PDB file of C-alpha atoms in Angstrom:
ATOM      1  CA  UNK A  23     142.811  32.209  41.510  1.00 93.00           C
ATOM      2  CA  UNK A  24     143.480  28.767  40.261  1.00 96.00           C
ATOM      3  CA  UNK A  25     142.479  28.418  36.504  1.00 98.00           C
ATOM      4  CA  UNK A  26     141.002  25.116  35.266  1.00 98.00           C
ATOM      5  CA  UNK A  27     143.886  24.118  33.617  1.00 98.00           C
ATOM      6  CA  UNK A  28     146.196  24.361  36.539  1.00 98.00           C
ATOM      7  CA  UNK A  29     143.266  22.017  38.664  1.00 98.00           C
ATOM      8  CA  UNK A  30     143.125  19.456  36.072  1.00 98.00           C
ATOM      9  CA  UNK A  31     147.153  19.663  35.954  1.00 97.00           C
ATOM     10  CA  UNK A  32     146.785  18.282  39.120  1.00 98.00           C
ATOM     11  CA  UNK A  33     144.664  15.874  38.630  1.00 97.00           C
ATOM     12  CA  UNK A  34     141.580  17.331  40.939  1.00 98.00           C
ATOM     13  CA  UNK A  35     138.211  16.684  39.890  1.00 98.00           C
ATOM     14  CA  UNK A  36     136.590  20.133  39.385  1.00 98.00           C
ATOM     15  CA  UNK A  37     133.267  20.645  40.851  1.00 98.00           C
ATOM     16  CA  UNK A  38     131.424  23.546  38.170  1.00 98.00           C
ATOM     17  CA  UNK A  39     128.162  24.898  37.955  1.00 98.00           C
ATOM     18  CA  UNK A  40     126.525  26.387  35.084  1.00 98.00           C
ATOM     19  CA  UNK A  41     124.958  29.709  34.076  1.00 97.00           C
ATOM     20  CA  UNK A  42     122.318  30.556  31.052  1.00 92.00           C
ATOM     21  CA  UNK A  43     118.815  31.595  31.788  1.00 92.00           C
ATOM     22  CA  UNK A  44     119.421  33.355  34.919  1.00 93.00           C
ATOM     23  CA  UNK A  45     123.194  35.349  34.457  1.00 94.00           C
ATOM     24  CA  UNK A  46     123.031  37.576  37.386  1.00 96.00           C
ATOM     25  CA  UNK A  47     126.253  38.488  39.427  1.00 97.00           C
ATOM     26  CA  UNK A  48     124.521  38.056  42.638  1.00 98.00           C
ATOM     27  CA  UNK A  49     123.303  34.476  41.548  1.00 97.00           C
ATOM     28  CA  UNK A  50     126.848  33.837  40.473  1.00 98.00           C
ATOM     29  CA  UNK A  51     128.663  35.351  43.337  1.00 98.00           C
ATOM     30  CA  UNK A  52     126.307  33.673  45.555  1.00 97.00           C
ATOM     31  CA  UNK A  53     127.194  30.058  43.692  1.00 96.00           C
ATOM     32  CA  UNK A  54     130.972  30.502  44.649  1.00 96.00           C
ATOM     33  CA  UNK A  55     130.313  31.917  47.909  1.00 96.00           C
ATOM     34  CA  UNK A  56     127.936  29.288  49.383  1.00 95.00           C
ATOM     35  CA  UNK A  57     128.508  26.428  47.117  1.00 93.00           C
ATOM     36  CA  UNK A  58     132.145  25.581  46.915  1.00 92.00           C
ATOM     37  CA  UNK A  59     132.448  25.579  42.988  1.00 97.00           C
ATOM     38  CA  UNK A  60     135.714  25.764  41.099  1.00 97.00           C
ATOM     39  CA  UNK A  61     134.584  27.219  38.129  1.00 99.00           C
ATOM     40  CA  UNK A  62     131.033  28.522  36.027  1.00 99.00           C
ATOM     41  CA  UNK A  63     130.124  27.930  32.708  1.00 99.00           C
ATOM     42  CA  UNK A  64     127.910  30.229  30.767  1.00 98.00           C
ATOM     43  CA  UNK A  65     125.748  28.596  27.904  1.00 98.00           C
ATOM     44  CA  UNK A  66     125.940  31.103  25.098  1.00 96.00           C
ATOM     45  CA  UNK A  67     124.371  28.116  22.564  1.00 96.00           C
ATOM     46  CA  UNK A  68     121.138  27.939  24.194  1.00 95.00           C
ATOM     47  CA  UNK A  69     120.530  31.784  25.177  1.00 93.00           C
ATOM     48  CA  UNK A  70     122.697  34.856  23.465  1.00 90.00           C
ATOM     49  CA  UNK A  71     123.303  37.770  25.329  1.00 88.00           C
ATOM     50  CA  UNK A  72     125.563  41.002  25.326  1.00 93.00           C
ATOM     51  CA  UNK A  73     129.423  40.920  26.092  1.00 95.00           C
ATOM     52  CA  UNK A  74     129.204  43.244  28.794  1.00 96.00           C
ATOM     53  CA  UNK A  75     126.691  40.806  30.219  1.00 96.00           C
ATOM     54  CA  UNK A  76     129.219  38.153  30.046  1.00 97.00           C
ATOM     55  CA  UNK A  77     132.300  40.644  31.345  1.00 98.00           C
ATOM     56  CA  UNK A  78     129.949  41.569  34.659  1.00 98.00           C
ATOM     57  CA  UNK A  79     129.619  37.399  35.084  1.00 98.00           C
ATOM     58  CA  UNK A  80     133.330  36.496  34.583  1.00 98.00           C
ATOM     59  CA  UNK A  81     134.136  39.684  37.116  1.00 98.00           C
ATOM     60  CA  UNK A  82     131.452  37.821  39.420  1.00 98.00           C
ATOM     61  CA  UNK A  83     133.130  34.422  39.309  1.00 98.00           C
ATOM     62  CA  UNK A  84     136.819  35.602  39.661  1.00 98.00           C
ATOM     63  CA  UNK A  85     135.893  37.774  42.677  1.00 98.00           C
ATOM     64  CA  UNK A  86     134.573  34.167  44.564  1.00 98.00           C
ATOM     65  CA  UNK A  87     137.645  32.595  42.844  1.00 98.00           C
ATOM     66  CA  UNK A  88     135.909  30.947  40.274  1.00 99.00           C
ATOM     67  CA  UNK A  89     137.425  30.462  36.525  1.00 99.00           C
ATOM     68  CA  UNK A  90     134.718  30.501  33.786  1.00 99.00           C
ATOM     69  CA  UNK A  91     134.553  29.356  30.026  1.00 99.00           C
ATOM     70  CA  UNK A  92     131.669  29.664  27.714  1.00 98.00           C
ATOM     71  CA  UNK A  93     129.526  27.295  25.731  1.00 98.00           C
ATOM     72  CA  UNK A  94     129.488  28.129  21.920  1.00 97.00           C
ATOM     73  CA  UNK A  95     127.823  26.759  18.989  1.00 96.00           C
ATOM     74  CA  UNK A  96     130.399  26.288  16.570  1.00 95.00           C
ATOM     75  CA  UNK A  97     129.425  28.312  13.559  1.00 95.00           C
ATOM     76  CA  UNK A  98     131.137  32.061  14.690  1.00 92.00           C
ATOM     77  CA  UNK A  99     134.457  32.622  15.309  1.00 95.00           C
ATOM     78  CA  UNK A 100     133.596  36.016  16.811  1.00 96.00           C
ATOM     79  CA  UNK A 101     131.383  34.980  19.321  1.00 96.00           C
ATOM     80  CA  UNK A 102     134.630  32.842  20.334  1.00 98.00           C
ATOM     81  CA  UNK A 103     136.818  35.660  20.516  1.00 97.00           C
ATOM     82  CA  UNK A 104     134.367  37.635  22.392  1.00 97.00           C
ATOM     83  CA  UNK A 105     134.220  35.355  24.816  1.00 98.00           C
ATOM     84  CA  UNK A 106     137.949  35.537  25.713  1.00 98.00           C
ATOM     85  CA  UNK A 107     138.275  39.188  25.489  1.00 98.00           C
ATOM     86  CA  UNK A 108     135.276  39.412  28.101  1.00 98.00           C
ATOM     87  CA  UNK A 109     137.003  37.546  31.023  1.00 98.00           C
ATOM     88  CA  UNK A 110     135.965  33.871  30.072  1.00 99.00           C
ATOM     89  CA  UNK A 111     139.381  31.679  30.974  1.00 98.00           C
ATOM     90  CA  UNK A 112     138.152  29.455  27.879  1.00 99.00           C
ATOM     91  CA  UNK A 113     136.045  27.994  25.336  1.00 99.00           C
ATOM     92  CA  UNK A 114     133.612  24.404  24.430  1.00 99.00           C
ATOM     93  CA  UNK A 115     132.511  23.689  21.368  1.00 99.00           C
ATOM     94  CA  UNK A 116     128.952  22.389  21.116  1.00 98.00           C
ATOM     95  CA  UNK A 117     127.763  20.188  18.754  1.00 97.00           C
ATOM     96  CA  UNK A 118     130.679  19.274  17.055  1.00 97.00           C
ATOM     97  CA  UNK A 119     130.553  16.530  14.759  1.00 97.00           C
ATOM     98  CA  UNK A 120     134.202  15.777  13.717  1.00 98.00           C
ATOM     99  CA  UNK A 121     137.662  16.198  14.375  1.00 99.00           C
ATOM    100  CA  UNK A 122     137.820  18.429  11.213  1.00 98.00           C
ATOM    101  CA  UNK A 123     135.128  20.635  13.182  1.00 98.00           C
ATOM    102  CA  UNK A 124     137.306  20.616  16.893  1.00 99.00           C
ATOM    103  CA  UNK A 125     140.686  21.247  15.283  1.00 99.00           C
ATOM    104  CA  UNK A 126     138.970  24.698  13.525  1.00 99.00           C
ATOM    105  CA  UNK A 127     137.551  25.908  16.910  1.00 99.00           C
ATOM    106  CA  UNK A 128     141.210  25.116  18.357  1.00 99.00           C
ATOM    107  CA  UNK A 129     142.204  27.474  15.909  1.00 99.00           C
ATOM    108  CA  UNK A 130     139.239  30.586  16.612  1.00 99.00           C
ATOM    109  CA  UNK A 131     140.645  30.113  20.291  1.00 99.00           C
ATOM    110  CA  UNK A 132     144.491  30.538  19.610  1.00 99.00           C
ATOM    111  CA  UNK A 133     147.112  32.851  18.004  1.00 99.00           C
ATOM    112  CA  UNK A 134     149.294  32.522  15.365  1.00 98.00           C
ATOM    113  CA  UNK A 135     151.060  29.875  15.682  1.00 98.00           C
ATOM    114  CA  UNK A 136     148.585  27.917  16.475  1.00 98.00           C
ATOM    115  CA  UNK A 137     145.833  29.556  15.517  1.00 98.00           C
ATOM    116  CA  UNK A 138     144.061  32.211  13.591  1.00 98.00           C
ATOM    117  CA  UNK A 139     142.229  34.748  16.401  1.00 98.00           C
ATOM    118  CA  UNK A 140     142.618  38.343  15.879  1.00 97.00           C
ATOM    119  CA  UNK A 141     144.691  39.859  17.771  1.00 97.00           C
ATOM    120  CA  UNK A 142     142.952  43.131  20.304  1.00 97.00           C
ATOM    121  CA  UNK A 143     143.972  44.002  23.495  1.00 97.00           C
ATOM    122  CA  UNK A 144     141.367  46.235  24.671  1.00 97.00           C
ATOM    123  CA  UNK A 145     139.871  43.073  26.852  1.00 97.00           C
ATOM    124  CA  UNK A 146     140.158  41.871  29.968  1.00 97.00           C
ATOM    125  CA  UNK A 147     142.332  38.868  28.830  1.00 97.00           C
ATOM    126  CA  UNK A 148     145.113  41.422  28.105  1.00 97.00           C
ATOM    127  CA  UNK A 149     144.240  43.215  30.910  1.00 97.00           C
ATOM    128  CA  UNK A 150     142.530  46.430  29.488  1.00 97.00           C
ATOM    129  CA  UNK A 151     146.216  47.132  26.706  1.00 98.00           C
ATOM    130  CA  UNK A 152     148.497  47.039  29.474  1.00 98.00           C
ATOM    131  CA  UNK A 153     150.085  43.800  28.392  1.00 98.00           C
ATOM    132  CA  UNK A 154     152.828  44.124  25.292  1.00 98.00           C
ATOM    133  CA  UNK A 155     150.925  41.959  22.175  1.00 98.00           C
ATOM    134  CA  UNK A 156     153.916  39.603  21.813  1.00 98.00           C
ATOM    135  CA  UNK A 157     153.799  38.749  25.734  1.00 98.00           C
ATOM    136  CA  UNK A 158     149.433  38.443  25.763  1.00 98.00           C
ATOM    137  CA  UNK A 159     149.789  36.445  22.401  1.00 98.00           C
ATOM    138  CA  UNK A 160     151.999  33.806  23.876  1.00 98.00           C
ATOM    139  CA  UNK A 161     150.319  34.038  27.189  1.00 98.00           C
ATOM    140  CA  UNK A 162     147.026  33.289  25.826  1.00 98.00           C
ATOM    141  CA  UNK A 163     147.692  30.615  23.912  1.00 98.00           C
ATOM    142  CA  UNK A 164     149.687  28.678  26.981  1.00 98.00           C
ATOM    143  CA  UNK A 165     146.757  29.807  29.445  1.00 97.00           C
ATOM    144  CA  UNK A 166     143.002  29.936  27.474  1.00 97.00           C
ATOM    145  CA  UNK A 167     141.139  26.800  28.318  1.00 98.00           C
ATOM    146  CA  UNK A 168     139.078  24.492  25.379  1.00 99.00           C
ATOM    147  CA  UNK A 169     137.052  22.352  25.728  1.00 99.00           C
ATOM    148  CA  UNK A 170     135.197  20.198  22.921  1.00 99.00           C
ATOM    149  CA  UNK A 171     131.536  18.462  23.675  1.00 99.00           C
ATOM    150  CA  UNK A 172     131.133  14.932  22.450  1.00 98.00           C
ATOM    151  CA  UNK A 173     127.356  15.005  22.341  1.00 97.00           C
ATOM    152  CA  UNK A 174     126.751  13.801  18.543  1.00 97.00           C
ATOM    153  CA  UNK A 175     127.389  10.079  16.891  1.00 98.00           C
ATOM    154  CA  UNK A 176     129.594  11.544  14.591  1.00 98.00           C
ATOM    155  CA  UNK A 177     131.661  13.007  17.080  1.00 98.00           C
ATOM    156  CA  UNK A 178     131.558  10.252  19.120  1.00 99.00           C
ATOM    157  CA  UNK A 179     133.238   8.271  15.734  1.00 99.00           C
ATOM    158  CA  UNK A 180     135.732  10.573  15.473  1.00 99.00           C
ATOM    159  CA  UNK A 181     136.634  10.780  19.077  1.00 99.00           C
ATOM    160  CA  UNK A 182     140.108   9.685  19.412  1.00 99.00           C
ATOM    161  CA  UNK A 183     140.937  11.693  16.116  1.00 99.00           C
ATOM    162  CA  UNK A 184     139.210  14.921  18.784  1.00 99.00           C
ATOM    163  CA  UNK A 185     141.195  14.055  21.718  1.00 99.00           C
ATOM    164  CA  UNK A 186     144.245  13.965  20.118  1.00 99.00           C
ATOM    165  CA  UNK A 187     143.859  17.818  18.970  1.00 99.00           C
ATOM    166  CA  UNK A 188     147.043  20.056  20.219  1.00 98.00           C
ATOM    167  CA  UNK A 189     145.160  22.651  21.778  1.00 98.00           C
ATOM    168  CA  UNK A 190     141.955  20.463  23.054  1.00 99.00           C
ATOM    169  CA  UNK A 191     142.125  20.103  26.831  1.00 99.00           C
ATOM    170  CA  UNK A 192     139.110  18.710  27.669  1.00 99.00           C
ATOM    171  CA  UNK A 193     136.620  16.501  26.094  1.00 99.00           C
ATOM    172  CA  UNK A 194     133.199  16.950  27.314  1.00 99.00           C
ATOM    173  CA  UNK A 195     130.185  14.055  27.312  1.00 98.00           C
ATOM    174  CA  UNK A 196     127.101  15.784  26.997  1.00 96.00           C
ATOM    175  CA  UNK A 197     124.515  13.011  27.992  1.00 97.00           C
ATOM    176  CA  UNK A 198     121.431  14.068  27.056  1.00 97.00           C
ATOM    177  CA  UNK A 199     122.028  15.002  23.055  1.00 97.00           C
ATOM    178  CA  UNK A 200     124.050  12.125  23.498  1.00 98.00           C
ATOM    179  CA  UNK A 201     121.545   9.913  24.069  1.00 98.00           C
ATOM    180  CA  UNK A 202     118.854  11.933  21.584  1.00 98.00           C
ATOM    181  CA  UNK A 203     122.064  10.709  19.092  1.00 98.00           C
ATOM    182  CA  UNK A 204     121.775   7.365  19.995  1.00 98.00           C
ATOM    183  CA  UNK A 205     118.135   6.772  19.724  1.00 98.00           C
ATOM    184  CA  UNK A 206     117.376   6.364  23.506  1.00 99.00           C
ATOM    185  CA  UNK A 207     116.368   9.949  24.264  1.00 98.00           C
ATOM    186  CA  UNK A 208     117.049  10.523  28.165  1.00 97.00           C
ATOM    187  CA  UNK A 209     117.532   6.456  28.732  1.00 98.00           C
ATOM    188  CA  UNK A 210     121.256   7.415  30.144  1.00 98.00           C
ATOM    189  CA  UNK A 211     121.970   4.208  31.797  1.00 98.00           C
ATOM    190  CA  UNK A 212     121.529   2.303  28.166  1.00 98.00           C
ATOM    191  CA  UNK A 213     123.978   0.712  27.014  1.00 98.00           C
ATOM    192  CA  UNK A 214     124.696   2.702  24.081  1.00 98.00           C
ATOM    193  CA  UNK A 215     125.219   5.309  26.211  1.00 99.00           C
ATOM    194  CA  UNK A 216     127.307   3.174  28.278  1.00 99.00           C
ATOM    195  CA  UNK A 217     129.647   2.103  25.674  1.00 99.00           C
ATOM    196  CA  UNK A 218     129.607   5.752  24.399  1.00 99.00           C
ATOM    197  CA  UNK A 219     130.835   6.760  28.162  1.00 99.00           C
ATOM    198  CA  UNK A 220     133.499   4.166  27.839  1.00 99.00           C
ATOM    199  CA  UNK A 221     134.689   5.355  24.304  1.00 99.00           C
ATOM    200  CA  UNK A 222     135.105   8.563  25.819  1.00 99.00           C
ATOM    201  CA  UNK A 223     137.243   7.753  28.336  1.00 99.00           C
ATOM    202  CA  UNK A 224     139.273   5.228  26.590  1.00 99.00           C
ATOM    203  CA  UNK A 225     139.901   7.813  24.015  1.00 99.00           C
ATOM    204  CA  UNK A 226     141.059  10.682  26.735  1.00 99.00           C
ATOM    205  CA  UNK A 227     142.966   7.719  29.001  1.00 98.00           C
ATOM    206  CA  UNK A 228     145.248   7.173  25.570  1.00 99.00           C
ATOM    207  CA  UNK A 229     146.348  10.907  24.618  1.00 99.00           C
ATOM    208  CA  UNK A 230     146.066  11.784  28.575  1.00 98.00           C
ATOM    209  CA  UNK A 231     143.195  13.925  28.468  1.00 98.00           C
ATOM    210  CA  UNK A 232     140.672  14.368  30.860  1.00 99.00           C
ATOM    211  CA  UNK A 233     137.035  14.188  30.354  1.00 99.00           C
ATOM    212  CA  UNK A 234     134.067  15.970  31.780  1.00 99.00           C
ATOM    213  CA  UNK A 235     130.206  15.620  31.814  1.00 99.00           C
ATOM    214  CA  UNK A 236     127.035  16.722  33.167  1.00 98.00           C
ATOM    215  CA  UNK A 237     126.061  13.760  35.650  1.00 98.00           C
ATOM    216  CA  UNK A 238     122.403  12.823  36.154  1.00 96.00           C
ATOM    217  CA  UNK A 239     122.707  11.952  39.480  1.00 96.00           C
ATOM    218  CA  UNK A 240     124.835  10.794  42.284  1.00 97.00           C
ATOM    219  CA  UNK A 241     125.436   7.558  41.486  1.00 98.00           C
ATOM    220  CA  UNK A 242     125.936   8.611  37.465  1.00 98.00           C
ATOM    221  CA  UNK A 243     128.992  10.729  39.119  1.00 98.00           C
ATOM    222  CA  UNK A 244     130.717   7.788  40.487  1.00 99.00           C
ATOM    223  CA  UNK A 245     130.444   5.811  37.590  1.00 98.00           C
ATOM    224  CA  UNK A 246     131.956   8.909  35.313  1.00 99.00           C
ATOM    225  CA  UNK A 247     134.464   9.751  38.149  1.00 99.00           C
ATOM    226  CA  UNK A 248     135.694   5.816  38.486  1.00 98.00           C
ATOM    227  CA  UNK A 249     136.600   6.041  34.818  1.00 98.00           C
ATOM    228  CA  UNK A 250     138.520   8.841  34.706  1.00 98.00           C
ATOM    229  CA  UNK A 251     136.236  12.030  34.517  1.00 99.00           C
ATOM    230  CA  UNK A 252     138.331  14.965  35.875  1.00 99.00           C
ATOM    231  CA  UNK A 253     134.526  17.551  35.538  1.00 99.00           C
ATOM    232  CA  UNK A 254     131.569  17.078  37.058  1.00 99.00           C
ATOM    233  CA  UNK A 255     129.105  20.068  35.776  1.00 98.00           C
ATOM    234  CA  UNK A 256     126.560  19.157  38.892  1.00 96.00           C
ATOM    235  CA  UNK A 257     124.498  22.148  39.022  1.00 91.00           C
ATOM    236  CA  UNK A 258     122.968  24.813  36.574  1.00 95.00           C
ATOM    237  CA  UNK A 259     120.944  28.467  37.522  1.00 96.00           C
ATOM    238  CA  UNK A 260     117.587  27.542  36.744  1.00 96.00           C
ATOM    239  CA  UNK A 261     117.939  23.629  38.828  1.00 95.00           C
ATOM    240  CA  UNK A 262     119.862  25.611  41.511  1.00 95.00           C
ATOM    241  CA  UNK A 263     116.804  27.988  41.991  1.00 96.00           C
ATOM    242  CA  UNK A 264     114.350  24.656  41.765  1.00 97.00           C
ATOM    243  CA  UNK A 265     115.979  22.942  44.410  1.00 96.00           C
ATOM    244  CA  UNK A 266     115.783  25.816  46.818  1.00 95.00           C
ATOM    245  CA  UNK A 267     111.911  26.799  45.813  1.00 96.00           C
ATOM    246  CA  UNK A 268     111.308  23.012  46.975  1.00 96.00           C
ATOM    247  CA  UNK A 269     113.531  22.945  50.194  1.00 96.00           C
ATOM    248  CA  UNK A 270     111.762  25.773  51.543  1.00 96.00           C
ATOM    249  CA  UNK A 271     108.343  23.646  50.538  1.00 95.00           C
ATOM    250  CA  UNK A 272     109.035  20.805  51.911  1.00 95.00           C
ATOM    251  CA  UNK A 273     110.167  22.648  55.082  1.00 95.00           C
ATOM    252  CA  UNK A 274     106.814  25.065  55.684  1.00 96.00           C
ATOM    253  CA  UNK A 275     104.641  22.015  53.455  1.00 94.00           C
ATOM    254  CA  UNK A 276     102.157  22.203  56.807  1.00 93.00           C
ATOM    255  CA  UNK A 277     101.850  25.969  55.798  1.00 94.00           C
ATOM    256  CA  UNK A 278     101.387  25.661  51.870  1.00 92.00           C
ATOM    257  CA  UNK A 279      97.987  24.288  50.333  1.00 78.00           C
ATOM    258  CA  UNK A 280      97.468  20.509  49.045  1.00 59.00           C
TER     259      UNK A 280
END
């Protein structure tokens, strides 16, 4: 399986879906299977549930080849951990609001050096205690994936300071706080959000680091691809399940009432 790093090593633009109200492996197996993603992402800031939840999803997306990471609020450093030692190949931060905020997740996600996780190798990540601590320490830090959302105004200030971060490899535009941030709730073509968009990439273009987002259309994904995104997050459980409950409308509509 290809992680996410390697990908965006490449250069590819990675094609992800994500997973939060509805984390079955089925659903999951069924997005790799049939829709040609590279990688999941499981929102644990907007719905909690257990780690062996999370350990049957990640088993689910590496058996269709997909790599995973998980959303997390940035107020635990367990839940971070957690994540890791289920199967997740890395981390974002939500809602961060400085670079003071990214660097400390950096830090929850990564050994000593680097870092400050404990250190258990009970987890998937070191392969149920098989691999020797000194080998899964350094192998962890090279390999685990993070991620840090730009979604706030004050993160959005302090975005070069983010994207520099040893340890950040992906800065992440989410649009819609974004533009609750900026005063122009779901207007994502304003220019604020615009200029926000272009601060972004500007920032990742100088300390060579890519940038992802959740497009809001077609078009949107262009835009964000033309200036450098390297992520497009272009589908999610719940909108994946819509779309097919009104394909198979609009297909039998003669059948279903006005």
């Amino acid at each position: 399986m290809q992680t996410i790093k390697e990908r965006l090593a490449k250069g590819e633009v990675l094609m992800v879906a994500a997973a939060g109200r509805i984390v079955h492996h089925n659903l999951l197996q069924m997005i790799g299977m049939h829709g040609g993603f590279q990688a999941v992402w499981f929102d644990l800031e907007h719905m909690s549930y257990s780690t062996e939840r999370l350990e049957i999803g990640t088993l689910a997306c590496r058996s269709q080849g997909m790599d995973t990471f998980a959303r997390i609020a940035p107020t635990d450093y367990a839940t971070v951990t957690r994540a890791l030692e289920a199967g997740a190949g890395g981390v974002m931060a939500a809602q961060i609001r400085s670079a003071q905020e990214a660097e400390q997740f950096v830090r929850w996600a990564k050994f000593f050096p680097r870092g400050c996780r404990g250190l258990n190798t009970a987890g998937y990540d070191a392969r149920f205690a098989t691999i020797p601590a000194p080998q899964f320490t350094a192998q962890a830090n090279k390999e685990s994936f993070v991620a840090i959302q730009i979604e706030t105004t004050e993160a959005l200030a302090d975005v070069d300071a983010i994207a520099a971060i040893d340890g950040v490899d992906l800065v992440f535009l989410g649009p819609a706080d974004m533009s609750q941030s900026l005063g122009v709730t779901g207007d994502f073509m304003n220019p604020k959000c615009l200029a926000a968009m272009d601060q972004i990439s500007a920032a990742c273009k100088k300390h060579n680091k890519p940038w992802g987002v959740v497009p809001v259309s077609p078009d949107y994904a262009t835009m964000c691809v033309e200036k450098g995104c390297k992520m497009l997050s272009v589908g999610a459980d719940v909108r994946i399940i819509n779309a097919g409950i009104e394909a198979v409308k609009k297909n039998y509509a003669r059948f279903f009432g006005a």
